[in-house]
CSV table of N, CA and C in Angstrom, one decimal:
chain,number,residue,atom,x,y,z
A,1085,MET,N,15.1,7.2,12.1
A,1085,MET,CA,14.4,6.3,11.3
A,1085,MET,C,13.9,7.0,10.1
A,1086,THR,N,14.1,6.4,8.9
A,1086,THR,CA,13.5,6.9,7.7
A,1086,THR,C,12.7,5.8,7.0
A,1087,THR,N,11.5,6.2,6.6
A,1087,THR,CA,10.6,5.3,5.9
A,1087,THR,C,9.6,6.1,5.1
A,1088,GLU,N,9.0,5.5,4.1
A,1088,GLU,CA,7.9,6.2,3.3
A,1088,GLU,C,6.5,5.8,3.8
A,1089,ARG,N,6.4,4.9,4.8
A,1089,ARG,CA,5.2,4.4,5.3
A,1089,ARG,C,4.4,5.6,6.0
A,1090,PRO,N,3.1,5.7,5.8
A,1090,PRO,CA,2.4,6.7,6.5
A,1090,PRO,C,2.2,6.5,8.0
A,1091,THR,N,2.2,5.2,8.4
A,1091,THR,CA,2.0,4.9,9.8
A,1091,THR,C,3.0,3.8,10.2
A,1092,VAL,N,3.6,3.9,11.4
A,1092,VAL,CA,4.6,2.9,11.9
A,1092,VAL,C,4.3,2.6,13.3
A,1093,ASN,N,4.3,1.3,13.6
A,1093,ASN,CA,4.2,0.8,15.0
A,1093,ASN,C,5.6,0.5,15.5
A,1094,ILE,N,5.9,1.1,16.6
A,1094,ILE,CA,7.2,0.9,17.3
A,1094,ILE,C,6.9,0.1,18.5
A,1095,ASN,N,7.7,-1.0,18.7
A,1095,ASN,CA,7.5,-1.9,19.8
A,1095,ASN,C,8.9,-2.2,20.4
A,1096,VAL,N,9.0,-2.0,21.7
A,1096,VAL,CA,10.2,-2.3,22.4
A,1096,VAL,C,9.9,-3.4,23.5
A,1097,LYS,N,10.8,-4.3,23.6
A,1097,LYS,CA,10.6,-5.4,24.6
A,1097,LYS,C,11.9,-5.8,25.2
A,1098,GLU,N,11.9,-6.6,26.2
A,1098,GLU,CA,13.0,-7.1,26.9
A,1098,GLU,C,13.9,-6.0,27.5
A,1099,LEU,N,13.2,-4.9,28.0
A,1099,LEU,CA,13.8,-3.9,28.7
A,1099,LEU,C,13.4,-3.9,30.2
A,1100,ASP,N,14.3,-3.6,31.1
A,1100,ASP,CA,13.9,-3.5,32.5
A,1100,ASP,C,12.9,-2.4,32.7
A,1101,THR,N,12.1,-2.5,33.8
A,1101,THR,CA,11.1,-1.5,34.1
A,1101,THR,C,11.8,-0.2,34.3
A,1102,GLY,N,11.3,0.9,33.7
A,1102,GLY,CA,11.9,2.2,33.7
A,1102,GLY,C,12.9,2.5,32.7
A,1103,SER,N,13.4,1.5,32.0
A,1103,SER,CA,14.4,1.7,30.9
A,1103,SER,C,13.6,2.4,29.8
A,1104,TRP,N,14.4,3.2,29.0
A,1104,TRP,CA,13.7,3.9,27.9
A,1104,TRP,C,14.6,4.0,26.7
A,1105,VAL,N,14.0,4.4,25.6
A,1105,VAL,CA,14.7,4.7,24.3
A,1105,VAL,C,14.0,5.9,23.6
A,1106,ILE,N,14.8,6.7,23.0
A,1106,ILE,CA,14.2,7.9,22.2
A,1106,ILE,C,14.5,7.7,20.8
A,1107,PHE,N,13.4,7.9,20.0
A,1107,PHE,CA,13.5,7.8,18.5
A,1107,PHE,C,13.3,9.2,17.9
A,1108,GLU,N,14.1,9.6,16.9
A,1108,GLU,CA,13.7,10.8,16.1
A,1108,GLU,C,13.1,10.2,14.8
A,1109,LEU,N,11.9,10.8,14.5
A,1109,LEU,CA,11.2,10.3,13.3
A,1109,LEU,C,10.9,11.5,12.4
A,1110,PRO,N,11.8,11.8,11.5
A,1110,PRO,CA,11.6,12.9,10.5
A,1110,PRO,C,10.4,12.7,9.7
A,1111,GLY,N,9.6,13.8,9.6
A,1111,GLY,CA,8.4,13.8,8.7
A,1111,GLY,C,7.2,13.3,9.4
A,1112,PHE,N,7.3,12.7,10.6
A,1112,PHE,CA,6.1,12.2,11.3
A,1112,PHE,C,5.6,13.3,12.2
A,1113,THR,N,4.3,13.3,12.5
A,1113,THR,CA,3.7,14.4,13.2
A,1113,THR,C,2.8,14.0,14.4
A,1114,THR,N,2.4,12.8,14.5
A,1114,THR,CA,1.4,12.4,15.4
A,1114,THR,C,1.8,11.1,16.1
A,1115,ALA,N,1.7,11.0,17.5
A,1115,ALA,CA,1.8,9.8,18.2
A,1115,ALA,C,0.4,9.4,18.8
A,1116,ALA,N,0.0,8.2,18.6
A,1116,ALA,CA,-1.3,7.7,19.0
A,1116,ALA,C,-1.5,7.7,20.5
A,1117,SER,N,-0.4,7.7,21.3
A,1117,SER,CA,-0.5,7.7,22.7
A,1117,SER,C,0.7,8.4,23.3
A,1118,GLY,N,0.7,8.5,24.6
A,1118,GLY,CA,1.9,9.2,25.3
A,1118,GLY,C,1.5,10.6,25.7
A,1119,THR,N,2.4,11.2,26.4
A,1119,THR,CA,2.2,12.6,26.9
A,1119,THR,C,3.0,13.6,26.0
A,1120,GLU,N,2.3,14.6,25.5
A,1120,GLU,CA,3.1,15.6,24.7
A,1120,GLU,C,3.9,16.4,25.7
A,1121,GLN,N,5.2,16.7,25.2
A,1121,GLN,CA,6.1,17.5,26.0
A,1121,GLN,C,6.4,18.8,25.2
A,1122,SER,N,6.8,19.8,26.0
A,1122,SER,CA,7.0,21.1,25.4
A,1122,SER,C,8.4,21.4,24.8
A,1123,SER,N,9.3,20.5,25.0
A,1123,SER,CA,10.7,20.7,24.5
A,1123,SER,C,11.4,19.3,24.5
A,1124,LEU,N,12.5,19.3,23.8
A,1124,LEU,CA,13.3,18.0,23.7
A,1124,LEU,C,13.9,17.8,25.1
A,1125,ASP,N,14.2,18.8,25.8
A,1125,ASP,CA,14.7,18.6,27.2
A,1125,ASP,C,13.7,18.0,28.1
A,1126,ALA,N,12.4,18.5,28.0
A,1126,ALA,CA,11.3,18.0,28.8
A,1126,ALA,C,11.1,16.5,28.4
A,1127,LEU,N,11.2,16.2,27.2
A,1127,LEU,CA,11.1,14.8,26.7
A,1127,LEU,C,12.1,13.9,27.4
A,1128,ARG,N,13.4,14.4,27.4
A,1128,ARG,CA,14.4,13.6,28.0
A,1128,ARG,C,14.2,13.4,29.5
A,1129,LYS,N,13.6,14.3,30.2
A,1129,LYS,CA,13.3,14.2,31.6
A,1129,LYS,C,12.0,13.5,31.9
A,1130,ALA,N,11.2,13.2,31.0
A,1130,ALA,CA,9.9,12.6,31.2
A,1130,ALA,C,10.1,11.2,31.8
A,1131,SER,N,9.2,10.8,32.7
A,1131,SER,CA,9.3,9.5,33.3
A,1131,SER,C,8.3,8.5,32.7
A,1132,ASP,N,7.5,8.9,31.8
A,1132,ASP,CA,6.5,8.0,31.1
A,1132,ASP,C,6.6,8.2,29.6
A,1133,THR,N,6.0,7.3,28.8
A,1133,THR,CA,6.1,7.4,27.4
A,1133,THR,C,5.5,8.7,26.9
A,1134,SER,N,6.3,9.4,26.1
A,1134,SER,CA,6.0,10.8,25.7
A,1134,SER,C,6.5,11.1,24.3
A,1135,TYR,N,6.1,12.3,23.8
A,1135,TYR,CA,6.5,12.7,22.5
A,1135,TYR,C,6.7,14.2,22.5
A,1136,TYR,N,7.5,14.7,21.5
A,1136,TYR,CA,7.7,16.1,21.3
A,1136,TYR,C,7.8,16.3,19.8
A,1137,LYS,N,7.1,17.3,19.3
A,1137,LYS,CA,7.1,17.7,17.9
A,1137,LYS,C,8.0,19.0,17.7
A,1138,GLY,N,9.0,18.9,16.9
A,1138,GLY,CA,9.8,20.0,16.7
A,1138,GLY,C,10.9,19.8,15.6
A,1139,ASN,N,11.3,20.9,14.9
A,1139,ASN,CA,12.3,20.9,13.9
A,1139,ASN,C,12.0,19.8,12.8
A,1140,GLY,N,10.8,19.7,12.4
A,1140,GLY,CA,10.4,18.8,11.3
A,1140,GLY,C,10.4,17.3,11.7
A,1141,SER,N,10.5,17.0,12.9
A,1141,SER,CA,10.6,15.6,13.4
A,1141,SER,C,9.6,15.4,14.6
A,1142,LEU,N,9.2,14.2,14.7
A,1142,LEU,CA,8.5,13.7,15.9
A,1142,LEU,C,9.5,12.9,16.7
A,1143,TRP,N,9.7,13.3,17.9
A,1143,TRP,CA,10.6,12.6,18.8
A,1143,TRP,C,9.7,11.8,19.8
A,1144,VAL,N,10.0,10.5,20.0
A,1144,VAL,CA,9.2,9.7,20.9
A,1144,VAL,C,10.1,9.1,21.9
A,1145,LYS,N,9.7,9.1,23.2
A,1145,LYS,CA,10.4,8.4,24.2
A,1145,LYS,C,9.5,7.3,24.7
A,1146,ILE,N,9.9,6.1,24.6
A,1146,ILE,CA,9.2,4.9,25.1
A,1146,ILE,C,9.8,4.4,26.3
A,1147,VAL,N,9.0,4.4,27.4
A,1147,VAL,CA,9.5,4.0,28.7
A,1147,VAL,C,8.9,2.6,29.0
A,1148,SER,N,9.8,1.6,29.3
A,1148,SER,CA,9.4,0.3,29.5
A,1148,SER,C,8.6,0.1,30.8
A,1149,THR,N,7.6,-0.7,30.8
A,1149,THR,CA,6.9,-1.1,32.0
A,1149,THR,C,7.5,-2.5,32.5
A,1150,GLY,N,8.4,-3.0,31.8
A,1150,GLY,CA,9.0,-4.3,32.1
A,1150,GLY,C,8.3,-5.4,31.4
A,1151,ASP,N,9.0,-6.4,30.9
A,1151,ASP,CA,8.4,-7.5,30.3
A,1151,ASP,C,7.9,-8.5,31.4
A,1152,ILE,N,6.7,-8.9,31.2
A,1152,ILE,CA,6.1,-9.9,32.2
A,1152,ILE,C,6.1,-11.3,31.5
A,1153,LEU,N,6.8,-12.2,32.1
A,1153,LEU,CA,6.9,-13.5,31.6
A,1153,LEU,C,5.5,-14.2,31.7
A,1154,GLY,N,5.2,-14.9,30.6
A,1154,GLY,CA,4.0,-15.7,30.6
A,1154,GLY,C,4.2,-17.0,31.4
A,1155,SER,N,3.2,-17.8,31.6
A,1155,SER,CA,3.3,-19.0,32.3
A,1155,SER,C,3.0,-20.2,31.4
A,1156,GLY,N,3.5,-21.3,31.7
A,1156,GLY,CA,3.3,-22.5,31.0
A,1156,GLY,C,4.4,-22.8,30.0
A,1157,PRO,N,4.3,-24.0,29.4
A,1157,PRO,CA,5.4,-24.4,28.4
A,1157,PRO,C,5.4,-23.4,27.2
A,1158,GLY,N,6.6,-23.1,26.8
A,1158,GLY,CA,6.8,-22.3,25.6
A,1158,GLY,C,6.5,-20.8,25.8
A,1159,SER,N,6.2,-20.4,27.0
A,1159,SER,CA,5.9,-19.0,27.3
A,1159,SER,C,7.2,-18.2,27.4
A,1160,GLY,N,7.2,-17.0,26.9
A,1160,GLY,CA,8.3,-16.1,26.9
A,1160,GLY,C,7.9,-14.8,27.4
A,1161,PRO,N,8.8,-13.8,27.1
A,1161,PRO,CA,8.5,-12.4,27.5
A,1161,PRO,C,7.2,-11.9,27.0
A,1162,GLY,N,6.6,-10.9,27.6
A,1162,GLY,CA,5.4,-10.3,27.2
A,1162,GLY,C,5.6,-9.5,25.9
A,1163,ALA,N,4.5,-8.8,25.5
A,1163,ALA,CA,4.5,-8.1,24.3
A,1163,ALA,C,5.4,-6.8,24.3
A,1164,GLY,N,5.7,-6.3,25.4
A,1164,GLY,CA,6.5,-5.1,25.5
A,1164,GLY,C,5.6,-3.9,25.5
A,1165,VAL,N,6.2,-2.7,25.1
A,1165,VAL,CA,5.5,-1.5,25.0
A,1165,VAL,C,5.4,-1.0,23.5
A,1166,SER,N,4.2,-0.6,23.1
A,1166,SER,CA,4.1,-0.2,21.7
A,1166,SER,C,3.6,1.2,21.6
A,1167,LEU,N,3.9,1.8,20.5
A,1167,LEU,CA,3.4,3.2,20.2
A,1167,LEU,C,3.3,3.3,18.7
A,1168,GLN,N,2.2,3.8,18.2
A,1168,GLN,CA,1.9,4.0,16.8
A,1168,GLN,C,2.2,5.5,16.5
A,1169,VAL,N,2.9,5.8,15.4
A,1169,VAL,CA,3.2,7.1,14.9
A,1169,VAL,C,2.7,7.2,13.5
A,1170,SER,N,2.3,8.5,13.1
A,1170,SER,CA,1.8,8.7,11.7
A,1170,SER,C,2.2,10.0,11.2
A,1171,ARG,N,2.1,10.2,9.9
A,1171,ARG,CA,2.5,11.5,9.3
A,1171,ARG,C,1.4,12.5,9.4
């Protein structure tokens, strides 16, 4: 992902519990939450939302807790999993 914004909120939803996605964010340095990992390999093996800083990029792995459907008319999937990153 490339953007000039100083802060970005990443949100994933409609994923099964335990499913994950990894983003490379060049120029970003900080994740507001998650567990810091010591290498890209450790990030790939992590079972919870995590991040790794290396090679001028912030790599984040967001692990889904699963969408929880709301109840009542017009209810849909829950908000998903969010992570804020910044420069």
